Structure formats: structure tokens, C-alpha cells
CSV table of C-alpha atoms and ligand atoms in Angstrom, one decimal:
chain,number,residue,atom,x,y,z
A,1,MET,CA,21.0,13.8,27.2
A,2,ARG,CA,21.7,10.6,25.3
A,3,LEU,CA,18.9,8.3,24.3
A,4,SER,CA,19.2,4.8,22.9
A,5,SER,CA,19.6,4.6,19.1
A,6,ARG,CA,16.3,2.6,19.1
A,7,ALA,CA,14.4,5.4,20.9
A,8,ALA,CA,16.1,8.2,19.0
A,9,GLY,CA,15.3,6.5,15.6
A,10,LEU,CA,11.6,5.9,16.4
A,11,ALA,CA,9.1,8.2,14.6
A,12,GLU,CA,6.1,9.4,16.7
A,13,SER,CA,2.7,8.1,15.6
A,14,GLN,CA,1.4,10.9,13.3
A,15,THR,CA,-2.1,9.9,14.2
A,16,LEU,CA,-1.5,10.2,17.9
A,17,ARG,CA,0.3,13.5,17.4
A,18,LEU,CA,-2.6,15.0,15.4
A,19,TRP,CA,-5.0,13.5,17.9
A,20,SER,CA,-3.3,15.5,20.7
A,21,GLU,CA,-3.6,18.6,18.6
A,22,VAL,CA,-7.3,18.0,18.2
A,23,ALA,CA,-7.6,17.5,22.0
A,24,ARG,CA,-5.7,20.8,22.5
A,25,LEU,CA,-8.0,22.7,20.2
A,26,ARG,CA,-11.1,21.2,21.8
A,27,ALA,CA,-9.8,22.1,25.3
A,28,ALA,CA,-9.5,25.6,24.0
A,29,GLY,CA,-13.2,25.6,23.1
A,30,GLU,CA,-12.9,24.9,19.3
A,31,LYS,CA,-15.5,22.6,17.7
A,32,VAL,CA,-13.2,20.3,15.9
A,33,VAL,CA,-14.6,17.4,13.7
A,34,SER,CA,-12.1,14.5,13.8
A,35,LEU,CA,-12.0,12.2,10.8
A,36,LEU,CA,-8.6,11.1,12.0
A,37,GLU,CA,-8.7,7.9,14.0
A,38,GLY,CA,-10.4,4.6,13.3
A,39,GLU,CA,-12.3,4.4,16.5
A,40,PRO,CA,-15.8,2.9,16.4
A,41,ASP,CA,-18.2,5.2,18.2
A,42,LEU,CA,-21.2,2.7,18.6
A,43,PRO,CA,-21.7,1.9,22.3
A,44,VAL,CA,-20.1,-1.1,23.9
A,45,ALA,CA,-22.7,-3.9,24.2
A,46,GLU,CA,-24.5,-4.1,27.6
A,47,PRO,CA,-23.6,-7.7,28.3
A,48,VAL,CA,-19.9,-6.7,27.9
A,49,LEU,CA,-20.3,-3.9,30.4
A,50,ALA,CA,-22.2,-6.1,32.8
A,51,ALA,CA,-19.5,-8.8,32.6
A,52,VAL,CA,-16.8,-6.3,33.5
A,53,GLN,CA,-18.8,-4.8,36.3
A,54,GLY,CA,-19.5,-8.4,37.6
A,55,ALA,CA,-15.8,-9.3,37.3
A,56,LEU,CA,-14.9,-6.2,39.3
A,57,LYS,CA,-17.4,-6.9,42.0
A,58,SER,CA,-16.4,-10.5,42.3
A,59,GLY,CA,-12.7,-9.6,42.8
A,60,ALA,CA,-11.2,-10.2,39.3
A,61,THR,CA,-8.8,-7.3,40.1
A,62,ARG,CA,-5.6,-9.2,40.6
A,63,TYR,CA,-2.8,-10.6,38.4
A,64,SER,CA,-4.0,-13.4,36.2
A,65,GLN,CA,-2.2,-15.8,33.9
A,66,SER,CA,0.2,-14.0,31.7
A,67,ALA,CA,-1.0,-15.6,28.5
A,68,GLY,CA,-4.6,-14.8,29.2
A,69,LEU,CA,-7.6,-16.2,31.1
A,70,PRO,CA,-7.9,-19.9,30.2
A,71,GLU,CA,-11.6,-19.5,29.4
A,72,LEU,CA,-10.9,-16.5,27.1
A,73,ARG,CA,-8.1,-18.4,25.3
A,74,ALA,CA,-10.5,-21.3,24.8
A,75,ALA,CA,-13.3,-19.0,23.5
A,76,ILE,CA,-10.9,-17.2,21.1
A,77,ALA,CA,-9.6,-20.6,19.8
A,78,LYS,CA,-13.2,-21.6,19.1
A,79,LYS,CA,-14.0,-18.3,17.4
A,80,LEU,CA,-10.9,-18.6,15.2
A,81,LEU,CA,-11.8,-22.1,14.1
A,82,GLU,CA,-15.5,-21.5,13.6
A,83,GLU,CA,-15.5,-18.0,12.2
A,84,ASN,CA,-12.2,-17.7,10.4
A,85,GLY,CA,-11.3,-21.3,9.6
A,86,VAL,CA,-8.0,-20.9,11.5
A,87,PRO,CA,-7.0,-24.0,13.4
A,88,ALA,CA,-6.1,-23.1,16.9
A,89,ALA,CA,-6.1,-24.8,20.3
A,90,PRO,CA,-6.3,-22.6,23.5
A,91,GLU,CA,-2.5,-23.0,23.9
A,92,ASP,CA,-2.0,-21.5,20.5
A,93,VAL,CA,-3.6,-18.2,21.6
A,94,LEU,CA,-1.9,-15.3,23.5
A,95,VAL,CA,-4.1,-12.6,24.8
A,96,THR,CA,-2.4,-9.2,24.4
A,97,ASN,CA,-2.9,-5.5,25.1
A,98,GLY,CA,-4.7,-4.9,21.8
A,99,ALA,CA,-3.6,-5.8,18.3
A,100,LYS,CA,-0.8,-3.3,18.6
A,101,GLN,CA,1.0,-5.2,21.3
A,102,ALA,CA,0.3,-8.5,19.6
A,103,LEU,CA,2.0,-7.2,16.5
A,104,TYR,CA,4.9,-5.8,18.5
A,105,THR,CA,5.4,-9.1,20.4
A,106,ALA,CA,5.0,-11.3,17.2
A,107,LEU,CA,7.7,-9.3,15.5
A,108,GLN,CA,10.0,-9.4,18.5
A,109,ALA,CA,9.6,-13.2,18.4
A,110,LEU,CA,10.2,-13.6,14.7
A,111,VAL,CA,12.7,-11.1,13.4
A,112,GLY,CA,15.8,-9.2,14.5
A,113,PRO,CA,18.8,-7.2,13.4
A,114,GLY,CA,19.8,-8.0,9.8
A,115,ASP,CA,16.3,-9.1,8.8
A,116,GLU,CA,14.0,-7.4,6.4
A,117,VAL,CA,10.2,-7.4,6.7
A,118,LEU,CA,8.0,-6.7,3.7
A,119,VAL,CA,4.9,-4.5,4.2
A,120,PRO,CA,2.5,-3.7,1.4
A,121,GLY,CA,2.3,0.1,1.1
A,122,PRO,CA,0.6,2.4,1.8
A,123,CYS,CA,0.3,1.0,5.3
A,124,TRP,CA,-0.8,1.7,8.9
A,125,VAL,CA,1.7,4.0,10.6
A,126,THR,CA,2.6,1.4,13.3
A,127,PHE,CA,3.9,-1.4,11.0
A,128,PRO,CA,7.2,0.1,10.0
A,129,GLU,CA,8.0,1.2,13.5
A,130,ALA,CA,7.0,-2.1,15.1
A,131,VAL,CA,9.5,-3.7,12.7
A,132,ASN,CA,12.1,-1.1,13.6
A,133,LEU,CA,11.6,-1.8,17.3
A,134,ALA,CA,12.5,-5.4,16.6
A,135,GLY,CA,15.8,-4.2,15.1
A,136,ALA,CA,14.8,-5.4,11.6
A,137,GLU,CA,14.2,-3.2,8.6
A,138,PRO,CA,10.8,-2.5,7.1
A,139,VAL,CA,10.6,-2.6,3.3
A,140,LEU,CA,7.4,-1.1,1.7
A,141,VAL,CA,6.1,-3.1,-1.3
A,142,PRO,CA,4.1,-0.9,-3.7
A,143,THR,CA,0.5,-2.0,-4.3
A,144,LYS,CA,-1.7,-1.1,-7.3
A,145,ARG,CA,-4.7,0.8,-6.2
A,146,GLY,CA,-4.4,-1.0,-2.9
A,147,ARG,CA,-4.1,-4.4,-4.4
A,148,PRO,CA,-1.1,-6.6,-3.5
A,149,GLU,CA,0.9,-7.9,-6.5
A,150,PRO,CA,3.0,-11.0,-6.2
A,151,GLU,CA,5.5,-9.7,-8.7
A,152,ALA,CA,6.1,-6.6,-6.6
A,153,PHE,CA,6.8,-8.8,-3.6
A,154,ALA,CA,9.1,-11.0,-5.6
A,155,ARG,CA,11.1,-7.9,-6.7
A,156,MET,CA,11.7,-6.8,-3.1
A,157,LEU,CA,12.8,-10.2,-1.8
A,158,ASN,CA,16.4,-10.9,-1.0
A,159,ALA,CA,18.4,-13.3,1.3
A,160,ARG,CA,17.6,-11.1,4.3
A,161,THR,CA,13.8,-11.2,3.9
A,162,ARG,CA,12.2,-13.0,6.8
A,163,ALA,CA,8.6,-12.0,7.0
A,164,ILE,CA,5.6,-10.3,5.4
A,165,VAL,CA,3.1,-8.2,7.3
A,166,LEU,CA,-0.4,-8.4,5.8
A,167,ASN,CA,-3.4,-6.3,6.7
A,168,SER,CA,-6.8,-7.0,5.3
A,169,PRO,CA,-9.2,-5.3,5.5
A,170,ASN,CA,-6.5,-2.6,4.9
A,171,ASN,CA,-5.7,0.5,6.8
A,172,PRO,CA,-5.5,2.9,4.9
A,173,THR,CA,-6.7,1.7,1.5
A,174,GLY,CA,-9.9,-0.2,2.5
A,175,ALA,CA,-8.8,-3.1,0.3
A,176,VAL,CA,-10.1,-6.5,1.3
A,177,TYR,CA,-7.7,-9.1,-0.1
A,178,THR,CA,-9.2,-12.0,-2.1
A,179,LYS,CA,-8.5,-15.6,-1.4
A,180,GLU,CA,-6.6,-15.7,-4.7
A,181,GLU,CA,-4.4,-12.7,-3.8
A,182,LEU,CA,-3.6,-14.3,-0.4
A,183,GLU,CA,-2.8,-17.6,-2.0
A,184,ALA,CA,-0.3,-16.0,-4.4
A,185,ILE,CA,1.5,-14.3,-1.5
A,186,MET,CA,1.3,-17.5,0.6
A,187,GLU,CA,2.8,-19.5,-2.3
A,188,LEU,CA,5.8,-17.1,-2.4
A,189,ALA,CA,6.2,-17.2,1.4
A,190,GLY,CA,6.2,-21.0,1.3
A,191,ARG,CA,8.9,-21.0,-1.4
A,192,ARG,CA,11.1,-18.6,0.4
A,193,GLY,CA,10.4,-19.8,3.9
A,194,LEU,CA,8.9,-16.5,5.1
A,195,TRP,CA,6.7,-15.8,8.1
A,196,ILE,CA,3.4,-14.1,7.6
A,197,VAL,CA,2.1,-11.8,10.3
A,198,SER,CA,-1.5,-11.1,9.5
A,199,ASP,CA,-3.2,-8.1,11.1
A,200,GLU,CA,-6.9,-8.6,10.9
A,201,ALA,CA,-8.1,-5.8,13.2
A,202,TYR,CA,-11.0,-5.0,10.8
A,203,GLU,CA,-11.9,-8.6,10.0
A,204,ARG,CA,-15.6,-8.1,10.8
A,205,LEU,CA,-16.0,-4.9,8.9
A,206,THR,CA,-16.3,-5.9,5.3
A,207,TYR,CA,-18.8,-4.4,2.8
A,208,ASP,CA,-21.0,-5.4,-0.2
A,209,GLY,CA,-21.1,-9.0,0.9
A,210,ARG,CA,-17.3,-9.5,0.8
A,211,ALA,CA,-15.9,-12.2,2.9
A,212,HIS,CA,-12.8,-11.8,5.1
A,213,VAL,CA,-10.2,-14.4,4.4
A,214,SER,CA,-7.7,-15.3,7.1
A,215,PRO,CA,-4.3,-16.3,5.5
A,216,ALA,CA,-3.9,-19.0,8.2
A,217,SER,CA,-7.1,-20.6,6.9
A,218,LEU,CA,-5.6,-21.4,3.5
A,219,GLY,CA,-4.4,-24.9,4.6
A,220,PRO,CA,-2.1,-26.6,7.1
A,221,LYS,CA,1.1,-25.3,5.4
A,222,ALA,CA,-0.2,-21.7,5.5
A,223,ALA,CA,-1.2,-22.1,9.2
A,224,GLU,CA,2.4,-23.3,10.0
A,225,ARG,CA,3.9,-20.0,8.8
A,226,THR,CA,1.2,-17.5,9.9
A,227,VAL,CA,0.7,-15.5,13.1
A,228,THR,CA,-2.9,-14.2,13.1
A,229,VAL,CA,-3.5,-10.9,15.0
A,230,GLN,CA,-7.1,-9.8,15.9
A,231,THR,CA,-8.6,-7.5,18.4
A,232,PHE,CA,-11.8,-6.6,20.3
A,233,SER,CA,-11.2,-2.9,19.6
A,234,LYS,CA,-12.9,-2.5,16.2
A,235,SER,CA,-15.4,-5.3,16.1
A,236,PHE,CA,-16.9,-4.5,19.5
A,237,SER,CA,-16.1,-0.8,20.1
A,238,MET,CA,-13.8,-1.9,22.9
A,239,THR,CA,-10.8,0.3,22.0
A,240,GLY,CA,-10.1,1.4,25.6
A,241,PHE,CA,-10.3,-2.1,27.0
A,242,ARG,CA,-6.9,-2.9,25.3
A,243,VAL,CA,-7.7,-6.5,24.6
A,244,GLY,CA,-6.5,-8.3,21.5
A,245,TYR,CA,-4.7,-11.5,20.7
A,246,LEU,CA,-2.4,-13.4,18.5
A,247,ALA,CA,-2.6,-17.1,17.4
A,248,GLY,CA,-0.1,-19.2,15.5
A,249,PRO,CA,2.3,-22.1,15.7
A,250,ARG,CA,2.8,-23.2,19.3
A,251,ALA,CA,6.6,-22.4,19.4
A,252,VAL,CA,5.9,-18.8,18.2
A,253,VAL,CA,3.1,-18.4,20.7
A,254,ASP,CA,5.3,-19.7,23.5
A,255,ALA,CA,8.1,-17.4,22.6
A,256,ALA,CA,5.7,-14.4,22.4
A,257,SER,CA,4.2,-15.4,25.7
A,258,ARG,CA,7.6,-15.4,27.4
A,259,ILE,CA,8.2,-11.9,26.0
A,260,GLN,CA,4.9,-10.7,27.2
A,261,GLY,CA,5.6,-12.3,30.7
A,262,HIS,CA,8.5,-9.8,31.1
A,263,LEU,CA,6.9,-6.9,29.2
A,264,THR,CA,3.4,-6.5,30.8
A,265,GLY,CA,2.5,-9.7,32.5
A,266,ASN,CA,-1.2,-10.2,32.0
A,267,VAL,CA,-3.7,-8.0,30.1
A,268,CYS,CA,-6.1,-6.2,32.5
A,269,THR,CA,-8.0,-9.1,34.2
A,270,PHE,CA,-11.5,-7.6,34.3
A,271,ALA,CA,-11.2,-6.3,30.8
A,272,GLN,CA,-10.6,-9.8,29.6
A,273,HIS,CA,-14.0,-10.8,31.1
A,274,GLY,CA,-15.5,-8.2,28.8
A,275,GLY,CA,-13.8,-9.9,25.9
A,276,LEU,CA,-15.2,-13.2,26.9
A,277,ALA,CA,-18.7,-11.7,27.0
A,278,ALA,CA,-18.2,-10.1,23.6
A,279,LEU,CA,-17.5,-13.5,22.0
A,280,SER,CA,-20.9,-14.7,23.3
A,281,LEU,CA,-22.9,-11.8,21.7
A,282,PRO,CA,-25.6,-12.8,19.3
A,283,ALA,CA,-25.0,-12.6,15.5
A,284,GLU,CA,-27.3,-9.6,15.3
A,285,ASP,CA,-24.8,-7.5,17.3
A,286,ARG,CA,-22.2,-8.2,14.7
A,287,GLU,CA,-24.4,-7.4,11.7
A,288,THR,CA,-25.8,-4.2,13.3
A,289,ARG,CA,-22.3,-2.9,13.8
A,290,ARG,CA,-21.1,-3.9,10.3
A,291,ALA,CA,-24.1,-2.4,8.6
A,292,ALA,CA,-23.7,0.9,10.5
A,293,TYR,CA,-20.2,1.3,9.2
A,294,GLU,CA,-21.2,0.2,5.7
A,295,LYS,CA,-23.7,3.0,5.7
A,296,ARG,CA,-21.1,5.5,6.8
A,297,ARG,CA,-18.7,4.1,4.1
A,298,ASP,CA,-21.4,4.9,1.5
A,299,LEU,CA,-21.8,8.4,2.9
A,300,ALA,CA,-18.1,9.1,3.0
A,301,TYR,CA,-17.4,7.6,-0.4
A,302,GLY,CA,-20.2,9.6,-1.9
A,303,LEU,CA,-19.1,12.9,-0.4
A,304,GLY,CA,-15.4,12.2,-0.8
A,305,ALA,CA,-15.7,11.4,-4.6
A,306,GLY,CA,-16.8,15.0,-5.1
A,307,LEU,CA,-13.6,16.4,-3.7
A,308,PHE,CA,-10.9,13.8,-4.4
A,309,ASP,CA,-10.2,10.7,-6.4
A,310,CYS,CA,-11.1,7.9,-4.0
A,311,LEU,CA,-10.9,4.1,-3.9
A,312,GLU,CA,-14.2,2.7,-2.7
A,313,PRO,CA,-13.4,1.1,0.7
A,314,GLN,CA,-14.2,-2.6,0.6
A,315,GLY,CA,-13.7,-2.9,4.4
A,316,GLY,CA,-12.3,-1.2,7.5
A,317,LEU,CA,-12.9,2.3,8.6
A,318,PHE,CA,-11.0,4.5,6.1
A,319,LEU,CA,-11.4,6.3,2.8
A,320,TRP,CA,-8.1,6.6,0.9
A,321,ALA,CA,-8.3,9.8,-1.1
A,322,ASP,CA,-6.0,11.0,-3.9
A,323,ALA,CA,-5.7,14.8,-3.1
A,324,ARG,CA,-3.0,15.6,-5.7
A,325,ARG,CA,-5.2,17.9,-7.7
A,326,HIS,CA,-5.4,20.2,-4.7
A,327,LEU,CA,-1.6,20.4,-4.1
A,328,LYS,CA,-0.3,23.7,-5.5
A,329,GLY,CA,1.0,27.1,-4.4
A,330,ASP,CA,1.2,27.4,-0.6
A,331,VAL,CA,-0.2,23.9,-0.3
A,332,PRO,CA,2.6,21.8,-1.8
A,333,ASP,CA,1.9,18.5,0.0
A,334,THR,CA,-0.7,16.7,2.1
A,335,ASN,CA,0.9,17.8,5.4
A,336,ALA,CA,0.2,21.3,4.3
A,337,LEU,CA,-3.3,20.4,3.1
A,338,ALA,CA,-4.2,18.6,6.4
A,339,LYS,CA,-2.8,21.6,8.3
A,340,ARG,CA,-5.0,23.9,6.3
A,341,PHE,CA,-8.1,21.7,6.9
A,342,LEU,CA,-7.4,21.8,10.7
A,343,GLU,CA,-6.6,25.5,10.9
A,344,ARG,CA,-9.2,26.8,8.5
A,345,GLY,CA,-12.0,24.2,8.7
A,346,LYS,CA,-11.3,22.7,12.2
A,347,VAL,CA,-11.5,19.2,10.6
A,348,ALA,CA,-8.8,16.6,11.2
A,349,VAL,CA,-7.6,14.0,8.6
A,350,LEU,CA,-4.3,12.1,8.3
A,351,PRO,CA,-1.8,13.1,5.6
A,352,GLY,CA,-0.9,10.1,3.4
A,353,SER,CA,2.8,10.6,4.0
A,354,ALA,CA,2.2,9.1,7.5
A,355,CYS,CA,1.2,5.9,5.7
A,356,GLY,CA,4.1,6.1,3.3
A,357,ALA,CA,2.3,7.6,0.3
A,358,GLU,CA,2.5,11.4,-0.3
A,359,GLY,CA,-0.4,12.9,-2.3
A,360,PHE,CA,-3.1,11.1,-0.4
A,361,LEU,CA,-5.3,11.7,2.6
A,362,ARG,CA,-6.7,9.0,5.0
A,363,ILE,CA,-10.2,10.0,6.0
A,364,SER,CA,-11.9,8.0,8.7
A,365,PHE,CA,-15.6,7.2,8.5
A,366,SER,CA,-15.9,5.8,12.0
A,367,ALA,CA,-17.3,9.2,13.1
A,368,SER,CA,-21.1,9.8,13.3
A,369,GLU,CA,-23.0,10.5,10.0
A,370,ALA,CA,-23.5,14.1,11.1
A,371,ASP,CA,-19.7,14.5,11.7
A,372,ILE,CA,-18.9,12.9,8.4
A,373,ARG,CA,-21.2,15.3,6.6
A,374,GLU,CA,-19.9,18.3,8.5
A,375,GLY,CA,-16.3,17.2,8.0
A,376,PHE,CA,-16.5,17.0,4.2
A,377,ALA,CA,-18.4,20.3,4.1
A,378,ARG,CA,-15.6,21.9,6.1
A,379,MET,CA,-12.9,20.4,3.9
A,380,GLU,CA,-14.7,21.8,0.8
A,381,ARG,CA,-14.9,25.3,2.3
A,382,SER,CA,-11.3,25.2,3.3
A,383,LEU,CA,-9.9,24.4,-0.1
B,1,PLP,C1,-4.4,-2.2,11.1
B,1,PLP,C2,-4.6,-1.9,12.6
B,1,PLP,N1,-4.1,-2.8,13.5
B,1,PLP,C3,-4.2,-2.6,14.8
B,1,PLP,C4,-4.8,-1.5,15.3
B,1,PLP,C5,-4.9,-1.2,16.8
B,1,PLP,O1,-5.7,-2.2,17.4
B,1,PLP,P1,-5.8,-2.3,19.0
B,1,PLP,O2,-6.6,-1.2,19.5
B,1,PLP,O3,-6.3,-3.6,19.2
B,1,PLP,O4,-4.4,-2.2,19.5
B,1,PLP,C6,-5.3,-0.5,14.4
B,1,PLP,C7,-5.9,0.7,15.0
B,1,PLP,O5,-5.7,1.8,14.7
B,1,PLP,C8,-5.1,-0.7,13.0
B,1,PLP,O6,-5.6,0.2,12.1
């Protein structure tokens, strides 16, 4: 059977593949601890559930405007301006099926065959494949202990470079980029006429008093070249709702909206009502969630530092652990190490090769504190 070259060349998401393996083991009765996916486990806020139930009862079960419910686009534009300093009118916002589809659609709108897209590495598994799906070529730019370095970006630039994908707070390194780091990248992007696609899925999860800086907030010129991608998934535990959004220059949002019109039409109408309710939650909800993950970060970093060389996560939901000291004999790489952890210890983590960096493991701390403790104990016993 002949598949398209696009489909044949696409790598499966390693996270989803391992996740299926965890599901298979669990179905077979194994008690697996998963520190694999970045999926917040705190409950969805009651007003969000009530809004969805209310929307269902009042008949919000039909197609709705492809670009998103007008009242949700308006609430997102307000949030972007007030919380992130990103200038956006409701028409500059496109509601998407999660950040994942926002990213896909933005790249479809901005790049194509012959173009190169710079991505700081290590990176989230989906970035290179979303670039590939647009027909362009992903180019990983090395970072130093998770920090982006303008010289490294400059070295990778050529006449084909069209865009840079940024992700702060970062999956997998936990780095939260500073204003100065972002300004240096933006300066380069301005000089070379590059788009910035900024994935801010973990924007509300920053630790030790760090502030999240949206690249599009760095001034009018920055806003003109940046597409901001955010989501309800991580900030509000709404992963299954599949509601995210992008915002950016009107022409880009219009193009992305046309693509979405043919791709999916609207995002689930009643789920969007949940998003609307989430944006009206009181500030305590935000702080309670952030603080819970900061506590888990402390726990995971404390336990992880005993087994690996770890970067202290500044934000997000992952610990990036250098596991090279454990790679020897019949465990030559982190694929083998992750396999050993799953087979011997029934604990799942992601090998760093999935993020473009062999020798490391990505360990999620979005699980419960009990699971984090048990997960590290199992890893230690399996070594
Ligand atoms: C950096 C990053 N962006 C986006 C997503 C997906 O977000 P959503 O659930 O909104 O598609 C994830 C989740 O795994 C992520 O790590």
C-alpha cells in the first residue's frame, strides 16, 4: 500500500506511543506509575463544569462560528492584553482544538516547502513534526542548559530561514526565558524578517516568583511578527476539552482561520463555554493550581537530584534529567533505560531522544505527590 510521502515521513509521537503501552499494562492489571505526560490532575473548576452542563442543556450543541464563539474571542483578547501585555482585538484571536492545532495551523499559514524553521532544542516532540507537516524543515538550535543563545540562532540562520518556534516555560527543560533573552531573539528576528511562533502552553505555571514574558508583549514591532499560542489545557486542567487559541497579526489569523474552516470547522461549541467560564475564575484558582505544581516541582527536583543531574525547573511540568551516568552495558541509551524502568519498575518516563537530546530523561511532575515519590523509588530500585 502506498502512503503519501508526508504521512510516511511522519514520526509517531513517542509520548503517545508510550502512553498506549502504559494503558495496555494497566488493562492487564499492572500498577504502573506514569511520569510521562504533562497532564495536570487537579480537578476542573466547578464553574467550568457548570458552564458546560448549562451550555449542553440550553442547546449549544450545534456548529458555531469557525473562528470561535465571539464572546470567547473577546474574553481571550482581554486576557491577552491584561495578563500578558499582548495587544489583541477579538478579531485577532482564533479558537483552536488545543495549542497543538493552533501550532499546526499557524505553521501551515506561515511556512512551506523550501523554508527552514528554527526550534531551540531539546524540544517538545510535536514541534519538528508540525514543521514537517507544513512541508518545511525543522532545524534544532542547541541551547546551553536549556537557555537560548542568540549566537547559536545566528549560526543556524540562512536565506531559507523563515520562522522561530519558541516555548517558554519550556517542555522539556523547564526553562523560563527572561525578557532579555527574548529581546535578543526578537532583535535577530526583526533584522532577518522572521516570524516567531510562541507556544505558551505553560504560561501560568512559573515558579519562585518568576514572571512569564510573552514575546508579543515586547513592543509593537514584536507583536507584528509574533503568533502567540496558548491553551486551557494546562492552566485549568482542561486537557480533554481541546480548547486553545492563537493570536497575532490580523492577516495571519485570517489565513489560519480559513485553514481551520476547512480542517475542523469550529471547536466543540459547549467546550468553548467551559473556556469562557475558566477565564472568569477568581485569581485564587490560578494561584492554588500554580502553587500545587510548584510543590510537586520541589518534590521531584529533590528526589531527582539524588539519581540524576537535573536542571531545576523554573516553570512547566517537567524535570529534565541527565541520565548519562547510568548508561552502560545492556543499557546503552535512554530508550533502553526508559524500557528498563517500565519493565522492571512499572514506571514510565520519556527518553530524551524523543525531544532531540539523547542521554536525558523527561520526567513529568504533574502526577500526584504519592505517585511522584513512588515513581522515583521505583526508578532507583530498577537501576
Ligand atoms: C509545549 C506544549 N505545547 C502544547 C501542548 C498541547 O497543548 P493542548 O492540549 O492545548 O493541545 C503541550 C502538551 O503536551 C506542550 O507540552
